[in-house]
Amino acid sequence: MCGITACAGSTPALPFLMQGLEKLEYRGYDSAGVTLVSGQGLTTVKAKGRLATLAASMEGGRWPQTTGIGHTRWATHGVPSNLNSHPHVNETETIAIVHNGIIENHRPIREFLEDAGYHFHSETDSEVIVHMLDYYYRGDMLEAVRKTVRYLDGSFALCAVCTDFPDTVYTARKDSPMVLGQTEQASLCASDIPALLAYTRDIVAMEDRQIAVLKPDGIRLYDFDGKPVQPVWLHVDYDVQAAQKGGFDTFMEKEMHEQPYVLSETLRGRIFQEDVNMPELDFLDMHDMKAVYFIACGTAWHAGLYAQYLFRKWIPVPCFCIPASEFRYGDYPLGPDTLCLFISQSGETADTLAALKEAKKAGAPCVSVTNVLGSSLARQSDAALYTCAGPEIAVASTKAYTTQLVLLAAIVLKLADLYGALVPDRRRLVQDLARMPRVAQDMLEAVPDGISHGAEALKDRHDAYFIGRQLDYVSVLEGALKLKEISYIHADAYYAGELKHGPIALIEEGTVVIALATQPEVAAKTISNIQETMARGADVTLITGQSQNAEGFQDVIRIPDVHPYLAVIPVTILLQRLAFEAAEKRGCDVDKPRNLAKSVTVE
């Protein structure tokens, strides 16, 4: 989850390191640090807290070194502190490293190194790496890296520098992302693309079990056995301006307002009248499939639940949506007759990649839905389908989620076509899918009074309850997650019909309830469930369709008249706004909520 930058160049390295860390601060922000290297030694500066603290501590200094590594940390082992922050250095201060990931066998390695006379100064798993490099270093730094990574279990993207080679950065990757770039003045690397965009839009996404050697005049790539590998260059279409706030106060608000555009980009070329254009899936024979799995984490899992609902409505094949963190341990039947669809904004989510490996090992056809060209998930899948959300910087997902929803709706329509299944009311569904960008624009242009009232009601509350049935349950799961992520209000989501089986005991005078009733076949029953909470004093905000009778409700928000299976799009935008306004009223940092990071690259 941490952010990494590194530079080996002919001009000062610090400007690249710091601007890159700023672009990656969404990946981790409890401490930051840099190491600059020259033939005279290492200069390491670290600071607990946000990147601004590090920048302030370095302001006014002279930093001419042309090679260096940088890091922003999201704590996994050891509390946030100067000692636990990266970079870590060996005892003679000749080698320094930064690391993203988790070294699962760090304890036995630590014990071995302590027996060999090494002393540790942090609580982190990462510090074993720098001491192992020192242990194996005999004048050949590349060989020391090769020997070290051979003994590391778990996930890692790491960069190392050594005073004996002051113009060189060594980097290695296993199950954690790392991208490389090249300019006329320097070789660069980072844990995510935005860090490179101000310098180059041509990148190399390192594969698993690869080592790169960065020098000012070029990049050499090897596998873990030391065999040279030919780099594969990719061109990134978006530029650095796409990752700026664009006049908004926060990235989250900017990204919410980008949804009409990115929804249209995601659907562009996919919808023609009633047909879905998705040749990437033509290799599948759906009649051979005995089961279909949608696999994801967090918000992407909610998108998978949406896809599961549509799939079960239209296609008579068993279908399951399973959190990736559970999938690899669940003994689910896998084989060539089980289609696995993996969903991840970054394409680097550790649990999702681990599940993908299990599926591939069993010979299952694997399809990925991701936002990042060249991501690990996309490269390792049999087919990759891309959302076109562009860079999403705010930790809480907004536009990445809604683009997943529309793309998954199109994917399930395509799978129904491949199966030969009849989709009821297909014409209206596809037409409404095509107009989702306009619907999103309408939802953003006029924020209903009920949202502002709901946010005000939440300002001083510690709890909120979201209820809905059928597809509305998917929406309340995401709405509750968004609220708790950025406002720190305890928020639970329940099936409306399950309230009387326990949760209604939590309802008392003034309890905030966000209720959804957008699905016509169950809306009346949901309304009855909501009235049960009102009878016990709940402060209810109801979100429903245009024609639903809502007599007796004070705060009613009506979404546009869309196919019920697409109501999740406007509802999601409303609930994003509710969470955003509640968080702002409570004085929370919506872009960088505590304890969270954007790309979860550890299990």
Coordinates of C-alpha atoms in Angstrom, one line a residue:
M1 CA 0.0 0.0 0.0
C2 CA 3.0 2.3 0.4
G3 CA 4.2 4.7 -2.2
I4 CA 7.7 4.3 -3.7
T5 CA 9.7 6.6 -6.0
A6 CA 13.3 6.2 -7.2
C7 CA 15.6 8.0 -9.6
A8 CA 19.0 7.4 -11.1
G9 CA 19.9 10.5 -13.2
S10 CA 22.3 13.2 -14.2
T11 CA 20.3 16.0 -12.5
P12 CA 19.2 16.3 -8.9
A13 CA 16.9 13.4 -7.9
L14 CA 15.0 15.1 -5.1
P15 CA 12.4 17.0 -7.2
F16 CA 11.3 13.8 -8.9
L17 CA 11.2 11.9 -5.6
M18 CA 9.1 14.5 -3.8
Q19 CA 6.6 15.2 -6.6
G20 CA 6.2 11.5 -7.1
L21 CA 5.6 10.9 -3.5
E22 CA 3.0 13.7 -3.5
K23 CA 1.2 11.9 -6.4
L24 CA 1.3 8.6 -4.4
E25 CA 0.4 9.9 -1.0
Y26 CA -3.0 8.3 -1.4
R27 CA -1.3 5.0 -1.1
G28 CA 0.1 5.6 2.4
Y29 CA 0.6 8.7 4.6
D30 CA 1.6 7.9 8.2
S31 CA 5.2 8.7 7.5
A32 CA 7.6 9.6 4.7
G33 CA 11.3 9.6 3.9
V34 CA 14.0 9.8 1.3
T35 CA 17.6 8.6 0.9
L36 CA 19.9 10.4 -1.5
V37 CA 23.2 8.7 -2.4
S38 CA 26.6 9.9 -3.5
G39 CA 30.1 8.5 -3.4
Q40 CA 30.5 10.2 -0.1
G41 CA 27.7 8.4 1.6
L42 CA 23.9 8.2 2.1
T43 CA 21.7 11.1 3.3
T44 CA 18.5 9.9 4.8
V45 CA 15.7 12.1 6.0
K46 CA 12.5 10.7 7.5
A47 CA 9.4 12.2 9.2
K48 CA 6.4 10.8 10.9
G49 CA 3.1 12.2 9.5
R50 CA 2.2 13.6 6.1
L51 CA 4.6 14.3 3.3
A52 CA 4.4 18.0 4.1
T53 CA 6.2 17.3 7.3
L54 CA 9.1 15.7 5.4
A55 CA 9.1 18.5 2.9
A56 CA 9.3 21.2 5.6
S57 CA 12.2 19.5 7.3
M58 CA 14.2 19.5 4.0
E59 CA 13.3 23.1 2.9
G60 CA 16.2 25.3 2.4
G61 CA 18.8 22.5 2.2
R62 CA 21.1 21.7 -0.7
W63 CA 20.4 18.4 -2.2
P64 CA 22.5 17.9 -5.4
Q65 CA 22.5 14.1 -5.4
T66 CA 21.3 12.6 -8.6
T67 CA 20.3 9.2 -7.3
G68 CA 17.8 8.5 -4.6
I69 CA 14.8 6.6 -3.3
G70 CA 11.6 7.8 -1.6
H71 CA 8.7 6.4 0.4
T72 CA 5.3 7.2 1.9
R73 CA 4.2 4.5 4.4
W74 CA 1.0 2.9 5.4
A75 CA 1.7 0.9 8.6
T76 CA 1.5 -2.9 8.6
H77 CA 4.3 -3.8 11.0
G78 CA 5.1 -1.3 13.7
V79 CA 3.4 1.9 14.7
P80 CA 4.0 5.1 12.7
S81 CA 7.3 6.6 13.9
N82 CA 10.6 7.9 12.5
L83 CA 12.2 4.6 13.3
N84 CA 9.6 2.5 11.5
S85 CA 9.4 4.8 8.5
H86 CA 11.4 4.1 5.3
P87 CA 14.1 4.2 4.0
H88 CA 15.9 1.6 6.1
V89 CA 19.7 1.5 6.1
N90 CA 22.3 -1.0 7.1
E91 CA 24.5 -0.5 10.1
T92 CA 27.4 1.0 8.1
E93 CA 25.0 3.3 6.2
T94 CA 26.2 2.1 2.8
I95 CA 22.9 0.4 1.6
A96 CA 19.3 1.8 1.9
I97 CA 16.0 0.3 0.8
V98 CA 12.3 1.1 0.5
H99 CA 9.7 -1.6 0.4
N100 CA 6.0 -2.0 -0.3
G101 CA 4.3 -5.3 0.6
I102 CA 4.7 -7.8 3.5
I103 CA 7.6 -10.2 4.1
E104 CA 5.7 -13.1 5.6
N105 CA 8.9 -14.9 6.8
H106 CA 10.5 -11.9 8.3
R107 CA 10.7 -13.4 11.8
P108 CA 12.9 -16.4 11.0
I109 CA 15.1 -14.1 8.7
R110 CA 15.4 -11.6 11.6
E111 CA 16.4 -14.4 14.0
F112 CA 19.0 -15.6 11.5
L113 CA 20.5 -12.2 11.0
E114 CA 20.5 -11.4 14.8
D115 CA 22.4 -14.6 15.3
A116 CA 24.9 -13.4 12.6
G117 CA 25.4 -10.2 14.6
Y118 CA 23.0 -7.7 13.0
H119 CA 21.1 -5.2 15.1
F120 CA 17.5 -4.1 14.3
H121 CA 16.2 -0.6 15.0
S122 CA 12.6 -0.9 13.9
E123 CA 9.5 -3.1 14.3
T124 CA 9.0 -3.5 10.6
D125 CA 9.3 -6.6 8.4
S126 CA 11.1 -4.4 5.8
E127 CA 14.3 -3.9 7.8
V128 CA 15.3 -7.5 7.2
I129 CA 15.7 -6.7 3.5
V130 CA 18.5 -4.2 4.0
H131 CA 20.4 -6.4 6.4
M132 CA 20.1 -9.4 4.0
L133 CA 21.5 -7.3 1.2
D134 CA 24.4 -6.3 3.5
Y135 CA 24.8 -10.0 4.4
Y136 CA 25.1 -11.1 0.8
Y137 CA 26.9 -8.1 -0.6
R138 CA 30.4 -8.9 -1.9
G139 CA 30.9 -6.1 -4.4
D140 CA 28.1 -7.2 -6.8
M141 CA 24.9 -5.4 -5.8
L142 CA 22.8 -7.2 -8.4
E143 CA 23.9 -10.5 -7.1
A144 CA 23.1 -9.5 -3.6
V145 CA 19.6 -8.5 -4.7
R146 CA 19.1 -11.8 -6.5
K147 CA 20.2 -13.8 -3.4
T148 CA 18.0 -11.8 -1.1
V149 CA 14.8 -12.0 -3.0
R150 CA 15.2 -15.7 -3.3
Y151 CA 14.5 -16.0 0.4
L152 CA 11.7 -13.5 0.8
D153 CA 8.2 -15.0 1.1
G154 CA 5.2 -12.8 0.6
S155 CA 4.8 -9.7 -1.5
F156 CA 7.3 -7.0 -2.3
A157 CA 8.2 -4.1 -4.5
L158 CA 11.6 -2.8 -3.3
C159 CA 14.3 -0.3 -4.3
A160 CA 17.8 -0.4 -3.1
V161 CA 20.8 2.0 -3.4
C162 CA 24.5 1.5 -2.4
T163 CA 27.3 4.0 -2.0
D164 CA 29.6 1.8 -4.1
F165 CA 27.3 2.5 -7.1
P166 CA 26.1 6.0 -6.5
D167 CA 24.5 6.3 -10.0
T168 CA 22.4 3.1 -9.7
V169 CA 19.0 2.0 -8.3
Y170 CA 18.1 -1.6 -8.0
T171 CA 14.5 -2.6 -7.9
A172 CA 12.7 -6.0 -7.6
R173 CA 9.1 -7.0 -7.7
K174 CA 6.9 -9.9 -6.6
D175 CA 3.1 -9.6 -6.1
S176 CA 3.3 -5.8 -5.7
P177 CA 3.3 -3.2 -8.5
M178 CA 6.3 -1.3 -9.8
V179 CA 6.5 0.8 -13.0
L180 CA 9.6 2.1 -14.8
G181 CA 10.2 5.1 -16.9
Q182 CA 13.0 6.7 -18.9
T183 CA 13.9 10.3 -19.9
E184 CA 17.0 11.8 -21.5
Q185 CA 18.3 12.7 -18.0
A186 CA 17.2 9.8 -15.8
S187 CA 15.8 6.3 -15.3
L188 CA 12.8 6.4 -12.9
C189 CA 10.6 4.0 -11.1
A190 CA 7.5 4.2 -8.8
S191 CA 4.8 2.0 -7.3
D192 CA 2.1 3.6 -9.5
I193 CA 1.9 5.5 -12.8
P194 CA 0.9 9.0 -11.6
A195 CA 4.3 9.5 -10.1
L196 CA 5.9 9.3 -13.5
L197 CA 3.4 11.3 -15.6
A198 CA 5.1 14.7 -15.2
Y199 CA 8.2 13.2 -16.7
T200 CA 7.1 10.5 -19.2
R201 CA 4.0 8.7 -20.4
D202 CA 5.9 5.7 -21.7
I203 CA 6.3 3.1 -19.0
V204 CA 7.3 -0.5 -18.3
A205 CA 5.2 -2.4 -15.8
M206 CA 7.5 -4.9 -14.2
E207 CA 6.3 -8.5 -14.1
D208 CA 6.4 -10.7 -11.1
R209 CA 9.9 -12.1 -10.2
Q210 CA 11.8 -9.4 -12.1
I211 CA 14.7 -7.2 -11.1
A212 CA 15.6 -3.9 -12.8
V213 CA 18.8 -2.0 -12.8
L214 CA 18.3 1.8 -13.3
K215 CA 21.2 4.0 -14.5
P216 CA 21.1 7.5 -16.0
D217 CA 21.5 6.2 -19.5
G218 CA 19.1 3.3 -19.4
I219 CA 17.2 0.4 -17.7
R220 CA 18.2 -3.3 -17.7
L221 CA 15.7 -5.9 -16.8
Y222 CA 16.3 -9.4 -15.5
D223 CA 14.4 -12.3 -14.1
F224 CA 15.2 -13.7 -10.6
D225 CA 17.6 -16.2 -12.2
G226 CA 19.6 -13.3 -13.7
K227 CA 18.6 -13.9 -17.3
P228 CA 18.1 -10.6 -19.3
V229 CA 14.5 -9.7 -20.1
Q230 CA 13.3 -7.5 -22.9
P231 CA 11.2 -4.6 -21.5
V232 CA 7.7 -4.1 -22.8
W233 CA 6.8 -0.4 -23.1
L234 CA 3.3 0.9 -22.7
H235 CA 2.0 4.4 -23.5
V236 CA -0.3 5.9 -20.9
D237 CA -3.0 8.1 -22.5
Y238 CA -3.9 10.4 -19.5
D239 CA -1.5 13.0 -18.4
V240 CA -0.6 14.6 -15.1
Q241 CA -3.3 17.2 -15.3
A242 CA -5.9 14.4 -15.0
A243 CA -4.6 13.7 -11.5
Q244 CA -5.0 17.3 -10.3
K245 CA -8.0 18.7 -8.4
G246 CA -9.2 20.8 -11.4
G247 CA -10.7 23.6 -9.3
F248 CA -12.4 21.5 -6.7
D249 CA -11.3 21.6 -3.1
T250 CA -10.9 17.8 -2.8
F251 CA -10.1 14.9 -5.2
M252 CA -13.2 13.1 -4.1
E253 CA -15.5 15.9 -5.2
K254 CA -13.6 16.3 -8.5
E255 CA -13.9 12.5 -9.1
M256 CA -17.6 12.5 -8.3
H257 CA -18.2 15.2 -10.9
E258 CA -16.1 13.3 -13.5
Q259 CA -18.6 10.4 -13.5
P260 CA -20.7 11.5 -16.4
Y261 CA -17.6 11.8 -18.6
V262 CA -16.0 8.5 -17.5
L263 CA -19.2 6.6 -17.7
S264 CA -19.5 7.7 -21.4
E265 CA -15.9 6.7 -22.0
T266 CA -16.4 3.3 -20.4
L267 CA -19.5 2.6 -22.6
R268 CA -18.0 4.2 -25.8
G269 CA -17.9 1.6 -28.5
R270 CA -19.6 -1.0 -26.3
I271 CA -23.3 -0.3 -27.0
F272 CA -24.9 -0.3 -30.5
Q273 CA -28.7 -0.1 -30.4
E274 CA -29.6 -3.3 -28.5
D275 CA -26.2 -5.0 -29.1
V276 CA -23.2 -5.2 -26.9
N277 CA -19.8 -5.0 -28.6
M278 CA -17.4 -7.1 -26.5
P279 CA -15.2 -9.3 -28.7
E280 CA -12.8 -9.9 -25.8
L281 CA -15.3 -12.5 -24.5
D282 CA -15.9 -14.3 -27.7
F283 CA -13.4 -17.0 -26.7
L284 CA -15.9 -18.2 -24.0
D285 CA -18.3 -21.1 -24.5
M286 CA -20.9 -20.3 -21.8
H287 CA -22.7 -23.7 -22.3
D288 CA -19.5 -25.4 -21.0
M289 CA -19.6 -23.4 -17.8
K290 CA -20.9 -25.2 -14.7
A291 CA -20.3 -22.2 -12.4
V292 CA -19.3 -18.5 -12.6
Y293 CA -17.5 -16.6 -9.9
F294 CA -17.2 -12.8 -9.5
I295 CA -14.2 -12.1 -7.2
A296 CA -13.2 -8.8 -5.7
C297 CA -12.6 -6.8 -2.5
G298 CA -14.3 -3.9 -0.9
T299 CA -16.2 -1.6 -3.2
A300 CA -15.3 -3.8 -6.2
W301 CA -17.0 -6.7 -4.4
H302 CA -20.2 -4.6 -4.2
A303 CA -19.9 -4.2 -8.0
G304 CA -19.5 -8.0 -8.2
L305 CA -22.7 -8.4 -6.2
Y306 CA -24.5 -6.3 -8.7
A307 CA -23.2 -8.4 -11.6
Q308 CA -24.2 -11.6 -9.7
Y309 CA -27.8 -10.3 -9.3
L310 CA -28.1 -9.6 -13.1
F311 CA -26.4 -12.9 -14.0
R312 CA -28.8 -14.9 -11.9
K313 CA -31.8 -13.1 -13.4
W314 CA -30.8 -13.9 -16.9
I315 CA -28.5 -16.9 -17.2
P316 CA -29.3 -20.4 -15.8
V317 CA -25.8 -21.1 -14.6
P318 CA -24.8 -21.2 -10.9
C319 CA -23.2 -17.8 -10.1
F320 CA -21.4 -16.7 -6.9
C321 CA -19.8 -13.4 -5.8
I322 CA -17.1 -14.0 -3.3
P323 CA -14.7 -11.7 -1.5
A324 CA -11.2 -12.4 -2.8
S325 CA -9.8 -12.6 0.7
E326 CA -12.1 -15.7 1.3
F327 CA -12.0 -17.2 -2.2
R328 CA -8.5 -18.7 -2.1
Y329 CA -9.2 -20.4 1.3
G330 CA -12.8 -21.6 0.5
D331 CA -12.2 -24.7 -1.5
Y332 CA -14.5 -23.6 -4.3
P333 CA -14.6 -26.0 -7.2
L334 CA -12.4 -24.7 -10.0
G335 CA -11.6 -26.0 -13.4
P336 CA -11.9 -25.3 -17.2
D337 CA -15.7 -25.2 -16.7
T338 CA -15.7 -22.4 -14.1
L339 CA -15.5 -18.9 -15.4
C340 CA -13.8 -16.4 -13.0
L341 CA -14.3 -12.7 -13.3
F342 CA -12.0 -10.5 -11.2
I343 CA -12.7 -6.9 -10.4
S344 CA -10.2 -4.4 -9.1
Q345 CA -9.8 -0.7 -9.8
S346 CA -6.0 -0.8 -9.5
G347 CA -5.5 -4.3 -10.9
E348 CA -3.0 -4.8 -8.1
T349 CA -5.2 -5.8 -5.2
A350 CA -3.2 -8.5 -3.4
D351 CA -6.1 -10.8 -2.4
T352 CA -7.6 -10.6 -5.9
L353 CA -4.3 -11.4 -7.5
A354 CA -3.9 -14.4 -5.2
A355 CA -7.3 -15.7 -6.1
L356 CA -6.5 -15.2 -9.8
K357 CA -3.4 -17.4 -9.4
E358 CA -5.5 -20.2 -7.8
A359 CA -8.0 -20.0 -10.7
K360 CA -5.3 -20.1 -13.3
K361 CA -3.6 -23.0 -11.6
A362 CA -6.9 -24.9 -12.0
G363 CA -7.2 -24.0 -15.6
A364 CA -10.3 -21.8 -15.2
P365 CA -10.9 -19.1 -17.8
C366 CA -10.1 -15.8 -16.2
V367 CA -11.5 -12.4 -17.1
S368 CA -10.5 -9.1 -15.4
V369 CA -12.3 -5.8 -15.0
T370 CA -9.8 -3.1 -14.1
N371 CA -9.0 0.6 -14.6
V372 CA -5.3 0.3 -15.1
L373 CA -3.7 -0.6 -18.4
G374 CA -0.8 -3.0 -17.9
S375 CA -1.8 -3.8 -14.3
S376 CA -0.9 -7.3 -13.0
L377 CA -4.5 -8.4 -13.1
A378 CA -4.9 -7.4 -16.7
R379 CA -1.7 -9.0 -17.8
Q380 CA -2.3 -12.3 -16.1
S381 CA -5.9 -12.8 -17.2
D382 CA -7.1 -14.5 -20.4
A383 CA -9.1 -11.3 -21.2
A384 CA -9.1 -7.8 -19.8
L385 CA -11.9 -5.3 -19.9
Y386 CA -11.1 -1.8 -18.9
T387 CA -13.2 0.8 -17.2
C388 CA -12.1 4.3 -18.4
A389 CA -12.2 6.1 -15.0
G390 CA -8.8 7.7 -15.4
P391 CA -6.7 8.2 -12.3
E392 CA -8.7 8.0 -9.0
I393 CA -6.7 9.7 -6.3
A394 CA -9.2 9.9 -3.4
V395 CA -9.0 6.8 -1.3
A396 CA -12.8 6.3 -1.2
S397 CA -13.8 5.0 -4.7
T398 CA -16.5 6.9 -6.6
K399 CA -16.0 7.0 -10.4
A400 CA -14.1 3.7 -10.4
Y401 CA -17.2 2.1 -8.8
T402 CA -19.8 3.5 -11.1
T403 CA -17.8 2.7 -14.2
Q404 CA -17.5 -0.9 -12.9
L405 CA -21.2 -1.1 -12.6
V406 CA -22.0 0.0 -16.2
L407 CA -19.2 -2.2 -17.6
L408 CA -20.4 -5.2 -15.6
A409 CA -24.0 -4.6 -16.8
A410 CA -22.6 -4.8 -20.4
I411 CA -20.5 -7.8 -19.6
V412 CA -23.4 -9.8 -18.2
L413 CA -25.5 -8.8 -21.2
K414 CA -22.7 -10.2 -23.4
L415 CA -22.5 -13.4 -21.4
A416 CA -26.3 -13.8 -21.8
D417 CA -25.8 -13.4 -25.6
L418 CA -23.1 -16.1 -25.6
Y419 CA -25.4 -18.4 -23.7
G420 CA -28.4 -17.6 -25.9
A421 CA -30.4 -16.4 -22.9
L422 CA -33.4 -14.1 -23.2
V423 CA -33.1 -10.8 -21.3
P424 CA -36.5 -9.4 -20.6
D425 CA -37.1 -5.8 -21.5
R426 CA -33.7 -5.8 -23.1
R427 CA -34.4 -2.8 -25.4
R428 CA -35.2 -0.5 -22.6
L429 CA -32.4 -1.8 -20.5
V430 CA -29.8 -1.2 -23.1
Q431 CA -31.2 2.2 -24.1
D432 CA -31.1 3.3 -20.4
L433 CA -27.6 1.9 -20.0
A434 CA -26.5 4.2 -22.9
R435 CA -28.0 7.2 -21.2
M436 CA -26.4 6.7 -17.8
P437 CA -23.9 9.5 -18.3
R438 CA -26.8 11.9 -18.7
V439 CA -28.5 10.5 -15.7
A440 CA -25.3 10.9 -13.7
Q441 CA -25.0 14.5 -14.8
D442 CA -28.6 15.2 -13.7
M443 CA -27.9 13.8 -10.2
L444 CA -24.8 15.9 -9.8
E445 CA -26.3 19.2 -11.0
A446 CA -29.0 19.5 -8.4
V447 CA -28.2 18.0 -5.0
P448 CA -31.7 17.2 -3.4
D449 CA -32.5 18.9 -0.1
G450 CA -33.0 15.5 1.4
I451 CA -29.3 14.7 1.0
S452 CA -28.3 17.9 2.8
H453 CA -30.8 17.2 5.6
G454 CA -29.5 13.6 5.9
A455 CA -25.9 14.9 6.1
E456 CA -26.9 17.5 8.8
A457 CA -28.7 14.7 10.8
L458 CA -25.5 12.6 10.7
K459 CA -23.2 15.4 11.8
D460 CA -23.4 14.6 15.5
R461 CA -24.5 11.0 15.3
H462 CA -22.3 7.9 15.9
D463 CA -24.5 5.4 14.0
A464 CA -26.5 5.2 10.8
Y465 CA -28.5 2.4 9.2
F466 CA -29.0 1.7 5.5
I467 CA -31.8 -0.6 4.4
G468 CA -33.1 -2.0 1.1
R469 CA -34.2 -5.1 -0.7
Q470 CA -32.9 -7.0 -3.8
L471 CA -30.7 -4.7 -5.8
D472 CA -31.2 -1.9 -3.3
Y473 CA -29.3 -4.0 -0.8
V474 CA -26.2 -3.8 -3.0
S475 CA -26.6 0.0 -3.0
V476 CA -27.0 0.2 0.8
L477 CA -23.9 -1.9 1.3
E478 CA -21.9 0.6 -0.8
G479 CA -23.6 3.6 0.8
A480 CA -22.8 2.4 4.3
L481 CA -19.2 1.7 3.3
K482 CA -18.7 5.1 1.8
L483 CA -20.1 6.8 4.9
K484 CA -18.0 4.9 7.4
E485 CA -14.8 5.3 5.2
I486 CA -14.8 9.0 5.1
S487 CA -16.9 10.3 8.1
Y488 CA -16.0 7.6 10.6
I489 CA -19.7 7.2 11.5
H490 CA -20.6 3.6 12.3
A491 CA -22.8 2.6 9.5
D492 CA -24.6 -0.8 8.9
A493 CA -26.5 -2.1 5.9
Y494 CA -29.4 -4.5 6.3
Y495 CA -31.9 -6.2 4.1
A496 CA -35.1 -4.3 4.9
G497 CA -36.9 -7.6 5.5
E498 CA -34.4 -8.6 8.1
L499 CA -34.9 -5.6 10.4
K500 CA -37.4 -7.4 12.6
H501 CA -35.1 -10.3 13.1
G502 CA -32.8 -8.3 15.4
P503 CA -31.5 -5.0 14.0
I504 CA -34.7 -3.1 14.8
A505 CA -33.6 -3.3 18.5
L506 CA -31.1 -0.6 17.6
I507 CA -33.7 1.9 16.4
E508 CA -34.5 4.7 18.9
E509 CA -35.6 8.3 18.8
G510 CA -33.5 10.2 16.3
T511 CA -31.7 7.2 14.8
V512 CA -30.7 8.0 11.2
V513 CA -32.1 5.5 8.6
I514 CA -31.3 5.8 4.9
A515 CA -33.9 3.7 3.1
L516 CA -34.0 2.6 -0.6
A517 CA -37.1 1.5 -2.4
T518 CA -36.3 1.7 -6.1
Q519 CA -37.2 -1.9 -7.1
P520 CA -40.9 -2.0 -8.0
E521 CA -41.5 -5.6 -7.2
V522 CA -40.5 -5.2 -3.5
A523 CA -40.9 -1.4 -3.0
A524 CA -44.2 -1.6 -1.2
K525 CA -42.8 -4.2 1.2
T526 CA -39.7 -2.0 1.8
I527 CA -42.0 0.9 2.6
S528 CA -43.7 -1.1 5.3
N529 CA -40.3 -2.0 6.8
I530 CA -39.3 1.7 6.8
Q531 CA -42.5 2.6 8.6
E532 CA -41.6 0.2 11.3
T533 CA -38.5 2.2 12.0
M534 CA -40.4 5.5 11.9
A535 CA -42.8 4.2 14.5
R536 CA -39.8 3.9 16.8
G537 CA -38.6 7.4 16.2
A538 CA -36.2 7.0 13.3
D539 CA -35.1 10.0 11.2
V540 CA -35.7 8.5 7.7
T541 CA -34.4 9.7 4.3
L542 CA -36.2 7.7 1.6
I543 CA -34.7 7.3 -1.9
T544 CA -37.3 5.9 -4.3
G545 CA -38.6 5.9 -7.9
Q546 CA -40.8 8.5 -9.6
S547 CA -44.1 6.6 -9.3
Q548 CA -43.7 5.1 -5.8
N549 CA -46.3 6.3 -3.2
A550 CA -44.3 7.9 -0.4
E551 CA -47.1 9.4 1.6
G552 CA -46.1 10.1 5.2
F553 CA -42.4 10.6 4.5
Q554 CA -40.9 13.9 5.2
D555 CA -37.6 13.5 3.3
V556 CA -38.2 11.8 -0.1
I557 CA -35.6 11.8 -2.9
R558 CA -36.8 10.6 -6.2
I559 CA -34.4 9.3 -8.8
P560 CA -34.9 9.6 -12.6
D561 CA -37.2 7.1 -14.3
V562 CA -34.7 4.4 -15.4
H563 CA -34.8 0.6 -15.7
P564 CA -34.9 -0.8 -12.1
Y565 CA -31.7 -2.8 -12.8
L566 CA -29.9 0.5 -13.4
A567 CA -31.3 2.5 -10.5
V568 CA -28.1 1.6 -8.7
I569 CA -26.2 4.3 -10.7
P570 CA -28.2 7.4 -9.6
V571 CA -28.6 6.0 -6.1
T572 CA -24.9 5.4 -5.7
I573 CA -24.2 9.0 -6.8
L574 CA -26.7 10.3 -4.2
L575 CA -25.1 8.2 -1.4
Q576 CA -21.6 9.3 -2.4
R577 CA -22.9 12.9 -2.0
L578 CA -24.4 12.1 1.4
A579 CA -21.2 10.6 2.7
F580 CA -19.2 13.5 1.3
E581 CA -21.4 16.2 2.9
A582 CA -21.5 14.3 6.3
A583 CA -17.7 14.0 6.3
E584 CA -17.2 17.6 5.5
K585 CA -19.6 18.7 8.3
R586 CA -17.6 16.6 10.7
G587 CA -14.3 18.1 9.6
C588 CA -12.9 14.9 8.1
D589 CA -10.2 14.7 5.4
V590 CA -12.3 13.0 2.7
D591 CA -9.3 12.3 0.4
K592 CA -7.2 10.6 3.0
P593 CA -9.3 8.8 5.6
R594 CA -7.5 7.4 8.6
N595 CA -6.1 3.8 8.4
L596 CA -7.0 3.4 4.7
A597 CA -4.9 3.3 1.6
K598 CA -6.0 3.4 -2.1
S599 CA -4.4 0.3 -3.4
V600 CA -4.5 -2.6 -1.0
T601 CA -1.4 -4.5 -2.1
V602 CA -1.1 -6.6 1.1
E603 CA -3.4 -9.5 2.1

